[in-house]
PDB file of C-alpha atoms in Angstrom:
ATOM      1  CA  UNK A  68     -15.823   9.566   5.679  1.00 85.00           C
ATOM      2  CA  UNK A  69     -13.300   7.678   3.605  1.00 91.00           C
ATOM      3  CA  UNK A  70     -13.698   4.093   2.404  1.00 94.00           C
ATOM      4  CA  UNK A  71     -10.645   2.191   1.066  1.00 96.00           C
ATOM      5  CA  UNK A  72     -11.275  -1.230  -0.779  1.00 94.00           C
ATOM      6  CA  UNK A  73      -8.128  -3.259  -1.349  1.00 95.00           C
ATOM      7  CA  UNK A  74      -7.579  -6.303  -3.797  1.00 94.00           C
ATOM      8  CA  UNK A  75      -4.726  -8.243  -5.352  1.00 96.00           C
ATOM      9  CA  UNK A  76      -3.246 -10.105  -2.556  1.00 94.00           C
ATOM     10  CA  UNK A  77      -2.483 -13.844  -2.611  1.00 97.00           C
ATOM     11  CA  UNK A  78      -0.038 -16.519  -2.524  1.00 98.00           C
ATOM     12  CA  UNK A  79       3.072 -16.215  -4.891  1.00 98.00           C
ATOM     13  CA  UNK A  80       6.361 -18.086  -4.983  1.00 98.00           C
ATOM     14  CA  UNK A  81       9.801 -16.367  -4.412  1.00 98.00           C
ATOM     15  CA  UNK A  82      10.872 -13.986  -7.240  1.00 98.00           C
ATOM     16  CA  UNK A  83       7.126 -13.455  -8.571  1.00 98.00           C
ATOM     17  CA  UNK A  84       5.097 -10.587  -8.747  1.00 98.00           C
ATOM     18  CA  UNK A  85       1.769  -9.135  -7.510  1.00 98.00           C
ATOM     19  CA  UNK A  86      -0.292  -6.187  -7.999  1.00 98.00           C
ATOM     20  CA  UNK A  87      -2.292  -4.403  -5.136  1.00 98.00           C
ATOM     21  CA  UNK A  88      -5.019  -2.014  -5.935  1.00 98.00           C
ATOM     22  CA  UNK A  89      -6.671   0.369  -3.350  1.00 97.00           C
ATOM     23  CA  UNK A  90      -9.796   2.117  -4.493  1.00 96.00           C
ATOM     24  CA  UNK A  91     -10.816   5.154  -2.533  1.00 94.00           C
ATOM     25  CA  UNK A  92     -14.371   6.789  -2.212  1.00 89.00           C
ATOM     26  CA  UNK A  93     -15.972   9.232   0.062  1.00 86.00           C
ATOM     27  CA  UNK A  94     -14.567  12.550   1.128  1.00 76.00           C
ATOM     28  CA  UNK A  95     -11.213  12.272  -0.358  1.00 76.00           C
ATOM     29  CA  UNK A  96     -10.560  15.816  -1.342  1.00 78.00           C
ATOM     30  CA  UNK A  97      -7.227  17.501   0.132  1.00 82.00           C
ATOM     31  CA  UNK A  98      -5.314  14.484   0.633  1.00 87.00           C
ATOM     32  CA  UNK A  99      -2.063  14.561   2.296  1.00 90.00           C
ATOM     33  CA  UNK A 100      -0.691  11.179   1.633  1.00 93.00           C
ATOM     34  CA  UNK A 101      -1.824   7.833   0.188  1.00 95.00           C
ATOM     35  CA  UNK A 102      -0.090   4.320   0.002  1.00 97.00           C
ATOM     36  CA  UNK A 103       0.580   1.327   1.500  1.00 98.00           C
ATOM     37  CA  UNK A 104       1.777  -0.467   4.842  1.00 98.00           C
ATOM     38  CA  UNK A 105       2.437  -3.868   5.901  1.00 98.00           C
ATOM     39  CA  UNK A 106       2.538  -5.873   8.889  1.00 98.00           C
ATOM     40  CA  UNK A 107       3.922  -9.150   9.313  1.00 96.00           C
ATOM     41  CA  UNK A 108       3.029 -11.345  12.447  1.00 92.00           C
ATOM     42  CA  UNK A 109       4.722 -10.264  15.673  1.00 94.00           C
ATOM     43  CA  UNK A 110       6.062  -7.180  13.753  1.00 96.00           C
ATOM     44  CA  UNK A 111       4.958  -3.508  13.807  1.00 97.00           C
ATOM     45  CA  UNK A 112       3.060  -2.109  10.770  1.00 97.00           C
ATOM     46  CA  UNK A 113       5.611  -0.303   8.539  1.00 98.00           C
ATOM     47  CA  UNK A 114       5.677   2.010   5.453  1.00 98.00           C
ATOM     48  CA  UNK A 115       6.163   0.316   2.276  1.00 98.00           C
ATOM     49  CA  UNK A 116       5.299   3.182  -0.321  1.00 98.00           C
ATOM     50  CA  UNK A 117       3.258   6.239  -0.507  1.00 97.00           C
ATOM     51  CA  UNK A 118       2.359   9.434  -2.284  1.00 94.00           C
ATOM     52  CA  UNK A 119       2.692  12.654  -0.397  1.00 92.00           C
ATOM     53  CA  UNK A 120       1.177  16.010  -1.371  1.00 87.00           C
ATOM     54  CA  UNK A 121       2.780  17.061  -4.731  1.00 83.00           C
ATOM     55  CA  UNK A 122       3.116  13.690  -5.942  1.00 82.00           C
ATOM     56  CA  UNK A 123       6.275  12.803  -4.106  1.00 92.00           C
ATOM     57  CA  UNK A 124       6.825   9.236  -3.556  1.00 95.00           C
ATOM     58  CA  UNK A 125       8.499   7.553  -0.414  1.00 96.00           C
ATOM     59  CA  UNK A 126       9.579   3.987  -0.408  1.00 97.00           C
ATOM     60  CA  UNK A 127      11.088   1.546   2.297  1.00 98.00           C
ATOM     61  CA  UNK A 128      14.583   0.854   1.681  1.00 97.00           C
ATOM     62  CA  UNK A 129      13.617  -2.715   1.758  1.00 97.00           C
ATOM     63  CA  UNK A 130      11.471  -2.601  -1.404  1.00 98.00           C
ATOM     64  CA  UNK A 131      13.442   0.227  -3.506  1.00 98.00           C
ATOM     65  CA  UNK A 132      13.893  -1.264  -6.911  1.00 97.00           C
ATOM     66  CA  UNK A 133      11.280  -4.015  -6.498  1.00 98.00           C
ATOM     67  CA  UNK A 134       7.964  -2.222  -5.806  1.00 98.00           C
ATOM     68  CA  UNK A 135       6.585   0.633  -7.623  1.00 98.00           C
ATOM     69  CA  UNK A 136       3.687   2.762  -6.387  1.00 97.00           C
ATOM     70  CA  UNK A 137       1.220   4.303  -9.008  1.00 96.00           C
ATOM     71  CA  UNK A 138      -1.942   5.763  -9.106  1.00 94.00           C
ATOM     72  CA  UNK A 139      -5.129   6.588 -11.435  1.00 92.00           C
ATOM     73  CA  UNK A 140      -6.432   9.915 -10.362  1.00 87.00           C
ATOM     74  CA  UNK A 141      -9.588   9.550 -12.559  1.00 90.00           C
ATOM     75  CA  UNK A 142     -10.565   6.187 -10.622  1.00 90.00           C
ATOM     76  CA  UNK A 143      -9.276   7.432  -7.229  1.00 91.00           C
ATOM     77  CA  UNK A 144      -6.860   4.305  -7.092  1.00 94.00           C
ATOM     78  CA  UNK A 145      -3.645   3.694  -5.975  1.00 96.00           C
ATOM     79  CA  UNK A 146      -1.610   0.600  -7.148  1.00 97.00           C
ATOM     80  CA  UNK A 147       1.499  -1.246  -5.762  1.00 98.00           C
ATOM     81  CA  UNK A 148       3.406  -3.308  -8.256  1.00 98.00           C
ATOM     82  CA  UNK A 149       5.459  -6.022  -6.449  1.00 98.00           C
ATOM     83  CA  UNK A 150       8.254  -7.823  -8.250  1.00 98.00           C
ATOM     84  CA  UNK A 151      11.043 -10.068  -7.198  1.00 98.00           C
ATOM     85  CA  UNK A 152       9.089 -10.808  -4.144  1.00 98.00           C
ATOM     86  CA  UNK A 153      10.878 -12.565  -1.250  1.00 98.00           C
ATOM     87  CA  UNK A 154       9.347 -14.379   1.715  1.00 97.00           C
ATOM     88  CA  UNK A 155      10.223 -11.729   4.018  1.00 97.00           C
ATOM     89  CA  UNK A 156       7.664  -9.571   2.112  1.00 98.00           C
ATOM     90  CA  UNK A 157       4.791 -11.824   3.495  1.00 98.00           C
ATOM     91  CA  UNK A 158       2.573  -9.650   5.552  1.00 98.00           C
ATOM     92  CA  UNK A 159      -0.919  -8.145   5.548  1.00 98.00           C
ATOM     93  CA  UNK A 160      -0.678  -5.031   3.268  1.00 98.00           C
ATOM     94  CA  UNK A 161      -2.931  -2.200   4.319  1.00 98.00           C
ATOM     95  CA  UNK A 162      -3.848   1.066   1.990  1.00 97.00           C
ATOM     96  CA  UNK A 163      -3.719   4.194   4.142  1.00 97.00           C
ATOM     97  CA  UNK A 164      -5.116   7.809   3.205  1.00 95.00           C
ATOM     98  CA  UNK A 165      -4.134  10.721   5.360  1.00 93.00           C
ATOM     99  CA  UNK A 166      -6.391  13.713   5.053  1.00 90.00           C
ATOM    100  CA  UNK A 167      -6.114  16.516   7.571  1.00 87.00           C
ATOM    101  CA  UNK A 168      -5.633  15.247  11.072  1.00 90.00           C
ATOM    102  CA  UNK A 169      -7.559  11.880   9.866  1.00 91.00           C
ATOM    103  CA  UNK A 170      -5.575   8.504   9.076  1.00 94.00           C
ATOM    104  CA  UNK A 171      -7.855   5.971   7.213  1.00 95.00           C
ATOM    105  CA  UNK A 172      -7.073   2.210   6.614  1.00 97.00           C
ATOM    106  CA  UNK A 173      -8.440  -0.274   4.544  1.00 96.00           C
ATOM    107  CA  UNK A 174      -9.401  -3.897   5.847  1.00 96.00           C
ATOM    108  CA  UNK A 175      -6.119  -5.432   4.566  1.00 96.00           C
ATOM    109  CA  UNK A 176      -5.024  -8.048   2.034  1.00 97.00           C
ATOM    110  CA  UNK A 177      -2.639 -10.722   2.755  1.00 97.00           C
ATOM    111  CA  UNK A 178       0.491 -11.526   0.742  1.00 98.00           C
ATOM    112  CA  UNK A 179       2.276 -14.701   1.213  1.00 98.00           C
ATOM    113  CA  UNK A 180       5.651 -15.384  -0.564  1.00 98.00           C
ATOM    114  CA  UNK A 181       6.345 -19.152  -0.187  1.00 97.00           C
ATOM    115  CA  UNK A 182       7.595 -21.957  -2.218  1.00 95.00           C
TER     116      UNK A 182
END
């Protein structure tokens, strides 16, 4: 089993910054990918940013240049630094870990960008 615990969401004004954290525990060897997705009300869940095997990073076009994904392997933690936030970034952000045929999700953390 894999457990993912997210933190760092909140309310921020447009142009502001937030950093999300996702700490993984449990059976986390042989990870295929780990990263962040988001889901806005009435929308489908979408990829924000992730690491794939070999350390390759993928970003959604909408966040390139504003968001940065990083990780601390010693702490089994992935971070999402979000800068220049826009109202359209408002969503529930979910941490995701893919191992083998399994995909694990965190509980989600709300990010609201509003003045």
